[in-house]
Every structure is written in C-alpha cells, then in structure tokens.
GROMACS .gro file of C-alpha atoms in nm:
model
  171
    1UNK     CA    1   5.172   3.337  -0.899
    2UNK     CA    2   5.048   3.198  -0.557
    3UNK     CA    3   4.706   3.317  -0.458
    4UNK     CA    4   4.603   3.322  -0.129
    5UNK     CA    5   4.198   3.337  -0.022
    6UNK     CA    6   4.060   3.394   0.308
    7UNK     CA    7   3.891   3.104   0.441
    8UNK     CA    8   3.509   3.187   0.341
    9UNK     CA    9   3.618   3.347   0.024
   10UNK     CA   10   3.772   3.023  -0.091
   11UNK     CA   11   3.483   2.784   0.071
   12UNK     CA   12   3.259   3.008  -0.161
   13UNK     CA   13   3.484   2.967  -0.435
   14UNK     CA   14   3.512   2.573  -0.371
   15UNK     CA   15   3.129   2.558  -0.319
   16UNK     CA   16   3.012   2.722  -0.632
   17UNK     CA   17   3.280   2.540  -0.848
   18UNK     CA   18   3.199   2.189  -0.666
   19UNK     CA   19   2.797   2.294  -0.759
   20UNK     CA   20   2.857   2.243  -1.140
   21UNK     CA   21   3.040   2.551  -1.227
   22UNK     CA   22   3.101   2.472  -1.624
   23UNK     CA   23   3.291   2.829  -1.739
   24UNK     CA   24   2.908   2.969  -1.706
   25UNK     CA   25   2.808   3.143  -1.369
   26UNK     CA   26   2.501   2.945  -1.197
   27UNK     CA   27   2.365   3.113  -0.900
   28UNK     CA   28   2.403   2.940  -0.540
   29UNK     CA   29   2.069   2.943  -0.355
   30UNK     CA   30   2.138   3.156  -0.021
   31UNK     CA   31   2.105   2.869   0.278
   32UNK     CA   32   1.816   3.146   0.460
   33UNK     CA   33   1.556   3.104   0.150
   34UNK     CA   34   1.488   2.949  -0.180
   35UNK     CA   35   1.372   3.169  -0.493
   36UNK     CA   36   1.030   3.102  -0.605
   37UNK     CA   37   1.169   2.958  -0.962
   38UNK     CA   38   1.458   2.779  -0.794
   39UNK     CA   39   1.736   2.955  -0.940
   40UNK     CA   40   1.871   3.159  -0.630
   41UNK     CA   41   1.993   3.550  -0.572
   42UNK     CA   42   2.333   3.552  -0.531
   43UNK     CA   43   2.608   3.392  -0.798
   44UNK     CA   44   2.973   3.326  -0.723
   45UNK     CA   45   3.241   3.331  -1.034
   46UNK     CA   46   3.500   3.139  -0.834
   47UNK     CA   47   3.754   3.284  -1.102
   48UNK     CA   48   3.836   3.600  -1.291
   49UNK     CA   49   4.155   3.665  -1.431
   50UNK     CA   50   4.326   3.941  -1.607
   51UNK     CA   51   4.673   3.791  -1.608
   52UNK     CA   52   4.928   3.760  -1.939
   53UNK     CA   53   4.662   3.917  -2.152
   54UNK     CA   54   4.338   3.753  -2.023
   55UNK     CA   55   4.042   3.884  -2.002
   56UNK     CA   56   3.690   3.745  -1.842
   57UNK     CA   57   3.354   3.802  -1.974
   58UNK     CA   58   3.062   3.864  -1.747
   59UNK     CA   59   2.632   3.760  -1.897
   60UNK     CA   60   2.397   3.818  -1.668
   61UNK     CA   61   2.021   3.733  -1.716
   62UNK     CA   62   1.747   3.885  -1.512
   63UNK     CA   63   1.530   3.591  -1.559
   64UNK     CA   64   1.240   3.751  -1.383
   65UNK     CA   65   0.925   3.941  -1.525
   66UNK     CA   66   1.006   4.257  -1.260
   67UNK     CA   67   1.286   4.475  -1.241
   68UNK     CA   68   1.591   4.362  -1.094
   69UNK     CA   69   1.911   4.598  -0.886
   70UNK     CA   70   2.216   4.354  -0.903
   71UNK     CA   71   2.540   4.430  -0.700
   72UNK     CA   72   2.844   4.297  -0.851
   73UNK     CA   73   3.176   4.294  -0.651
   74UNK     CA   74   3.471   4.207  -0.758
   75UNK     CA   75   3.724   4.072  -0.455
   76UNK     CA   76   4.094   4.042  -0.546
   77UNK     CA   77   4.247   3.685  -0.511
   78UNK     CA   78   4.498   3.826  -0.304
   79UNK     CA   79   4.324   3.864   0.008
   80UNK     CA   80   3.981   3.873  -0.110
   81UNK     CA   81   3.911   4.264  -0.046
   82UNK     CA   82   3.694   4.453  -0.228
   83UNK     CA   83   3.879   4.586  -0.580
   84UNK     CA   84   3.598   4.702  -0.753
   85UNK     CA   85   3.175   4.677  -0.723
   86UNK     CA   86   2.906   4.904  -0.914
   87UNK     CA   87   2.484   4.794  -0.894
   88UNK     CA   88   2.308   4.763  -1.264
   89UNK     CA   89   1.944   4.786  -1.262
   90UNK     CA   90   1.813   4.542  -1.525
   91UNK     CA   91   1.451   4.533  -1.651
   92UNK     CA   92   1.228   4.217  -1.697
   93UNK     CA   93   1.415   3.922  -1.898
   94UNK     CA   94   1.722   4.179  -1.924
   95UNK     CA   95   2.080   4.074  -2.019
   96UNK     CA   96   2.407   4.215  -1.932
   97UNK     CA   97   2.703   4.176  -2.060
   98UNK     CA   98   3.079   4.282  -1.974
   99UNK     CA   99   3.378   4.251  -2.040
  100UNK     CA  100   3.685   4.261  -1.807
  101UNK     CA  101   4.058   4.300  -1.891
  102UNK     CA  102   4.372   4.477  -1.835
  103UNK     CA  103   4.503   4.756  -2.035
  104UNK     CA  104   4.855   4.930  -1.991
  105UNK     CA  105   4.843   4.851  -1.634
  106UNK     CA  106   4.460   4.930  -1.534
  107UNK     CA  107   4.205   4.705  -1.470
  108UNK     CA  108   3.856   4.817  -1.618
  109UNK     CA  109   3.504   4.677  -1.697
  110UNK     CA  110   3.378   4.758  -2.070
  111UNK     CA  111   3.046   4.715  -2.184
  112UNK     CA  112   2.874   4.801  -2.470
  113UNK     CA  113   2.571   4.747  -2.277
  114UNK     CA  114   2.241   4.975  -2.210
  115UNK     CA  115   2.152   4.864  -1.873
  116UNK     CA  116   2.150   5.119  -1.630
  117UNK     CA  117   2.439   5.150  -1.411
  118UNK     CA  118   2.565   5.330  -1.098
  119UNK     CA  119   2.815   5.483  -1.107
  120UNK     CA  120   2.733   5.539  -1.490
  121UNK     CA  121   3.031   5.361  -1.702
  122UNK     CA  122   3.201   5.687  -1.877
  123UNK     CA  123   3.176   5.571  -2.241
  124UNK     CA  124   3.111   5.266  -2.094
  125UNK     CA  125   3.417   5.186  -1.922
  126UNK     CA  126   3.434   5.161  -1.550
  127UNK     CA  127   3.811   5.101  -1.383
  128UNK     CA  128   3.924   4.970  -1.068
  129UNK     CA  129   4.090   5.251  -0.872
  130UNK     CA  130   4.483   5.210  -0.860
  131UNK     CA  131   4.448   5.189  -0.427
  132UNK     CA  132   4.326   4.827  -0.510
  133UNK     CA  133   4.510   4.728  -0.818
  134UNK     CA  134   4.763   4.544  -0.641
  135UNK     CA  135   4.689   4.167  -0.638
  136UNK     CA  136   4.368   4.211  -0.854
  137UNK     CA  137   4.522   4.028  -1.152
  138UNK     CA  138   4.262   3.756  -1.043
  139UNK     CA  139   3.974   3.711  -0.817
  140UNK     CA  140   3.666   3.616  -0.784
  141UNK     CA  141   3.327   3.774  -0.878
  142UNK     CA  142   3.003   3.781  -0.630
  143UNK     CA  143   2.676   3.916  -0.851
  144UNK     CA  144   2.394   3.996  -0.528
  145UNK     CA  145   2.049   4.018  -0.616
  146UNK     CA  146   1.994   4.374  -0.409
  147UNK     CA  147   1.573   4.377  -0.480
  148UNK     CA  148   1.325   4.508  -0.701
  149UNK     CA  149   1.071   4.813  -0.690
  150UNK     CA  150   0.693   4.746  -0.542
  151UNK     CA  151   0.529   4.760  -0.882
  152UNK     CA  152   0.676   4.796  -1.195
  153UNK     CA  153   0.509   5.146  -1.238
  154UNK     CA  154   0.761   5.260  -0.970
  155UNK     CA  155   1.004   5.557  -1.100
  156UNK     CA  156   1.312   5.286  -1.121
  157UNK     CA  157   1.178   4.994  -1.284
  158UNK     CA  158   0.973   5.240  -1.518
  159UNK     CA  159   1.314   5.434  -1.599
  160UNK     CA  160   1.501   5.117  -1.639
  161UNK     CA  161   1.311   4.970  -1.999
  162UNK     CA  162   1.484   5.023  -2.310
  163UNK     CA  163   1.323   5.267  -2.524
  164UNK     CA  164   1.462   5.330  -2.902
  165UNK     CA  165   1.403   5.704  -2.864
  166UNK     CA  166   1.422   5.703  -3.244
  167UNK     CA  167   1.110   5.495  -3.292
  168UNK     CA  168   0.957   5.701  -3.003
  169UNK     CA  169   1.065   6.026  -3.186
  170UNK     CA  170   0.897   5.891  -3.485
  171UNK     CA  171   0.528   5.834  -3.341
   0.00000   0.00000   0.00000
C-alpha cells in the first residue's frame, strides 16, 4: 500500500526517525525552547500501523515531579489529517500505556490504564470515528506536552493522583 505524507508531516517523520528513533518514542526538543532536563515536549512516532493484524503500543512517561496534560494525535498516513486525538492528564513520574489495533473493521485505543483521560475511554476503549477511518491503517503519532497546573494543590493535578480508594476506605 503506497502512503503518501504531506511535506512537514513526513520531514517530522524523517526528523524524529533520523534523531535515533529505536522502536521507542524519544521526544524532539521544539526549535523555540529547550526543557529544563533536556528531554523536550513534544514526541513524534514516525509510524503506527494497524495493517494485516498489527497493532502498535503506546508508553508514555511523565518524567517530571508536577502534573502533566499530554495531547496525543493520531494523523492518518494518507494525507496526514487528524484520525483520532484525546489529552491524558498524568501525575508526577506517571506512565501510560496503550494499545492500538484494529478490530472487525474499527480502529480503537485500549488501555487498561488509570490515567485520567478526556474524553473518558468507555471501558477503556476509545475508537476512531468511521468519517476518518479511511487511510488510517497507518500513520503517525504526535504526543504534545499541553502544560501543567500552577501548584500541584490546584483542583487538576490534585484530582489526577492515584488513590487505592480501598486502602483509603480502610483508614
């Protein structure tokens, strides 16, 4: 199957792979500023795929000690449009993890995550809606660093630790 990228959707694609993309995600500093800790806001999977039973898995690690709202966007390799995007909000030194495939025809993201999510993942399953199914058998995935709260008392970060409500039940 013949893919065809616009031009800055493949240059970001060649760019991240050509920056020591080895099967893991590494995030690609932004060119307007450099993290404190040198490891960037903005990653670029050059390649998902869904294709003859395929399926890509997403880890993501807030390496930060403060709450963290990540964007991630999944463009189809089609044309690079937008198939499919949702935010996660991921507490201090939280990891995600996903799981994308194909089933009977629809493309979805499963997790069996606790990070928040928006929209929430019904049982957590999220799928790409059939207006941009076609030519999303493969892609590329961009995970944006959207910001974090002012403190870490704020109502978001606060709400986004995991709590075992069973051991807080139990005190």
């Amino acid at each position: 199957m013949k893919s065809n990228f616009k031009p800055l959707g493949l240059a970001a694609a060649v760019a991240a792979a050509s920056a020591g993309y080895a099967g893991v995600a590494n995030a690609q500093l932004l060119t307007t500023g450099v993290a404190n800790n040198g490891i960037g806001d903005l990653a670029l999977v050059p390649y998902y795929t869904v294709q003859a039973g395929f399926g890509t898995g997403i880890h993501v690690i807030n390496t930060s000690n403060r709450t963290q709202v990540v964007k991630f966007r999944f463009r189809r390799g089609s044309d690079s449009l937008d198939a499919l995007d949702f935010n996660i909000v991921m507490s201090p030194y939280d990891e995600w993890t996903g799981f994308m495939n194909d089933t009977d025809g629809t493309i979805a993201v499963t997790t069996q995550d606790t990070t928040c999510t928006a929209p929430l993942f019904d049982d957590g399953r999220f799928e790409m809606p059939n207006t941009f199914r076609s030519g999303a058998d493969e892609g590329y995935i961009e995970v944006i660093a959207m910001g974090s709260p002012v403190t870490e008392t704020a109502p978001l970060a606060v709400n986004a630790e995991h709590v075992d409500k069973q051991l807080e039940n139990e005190d």
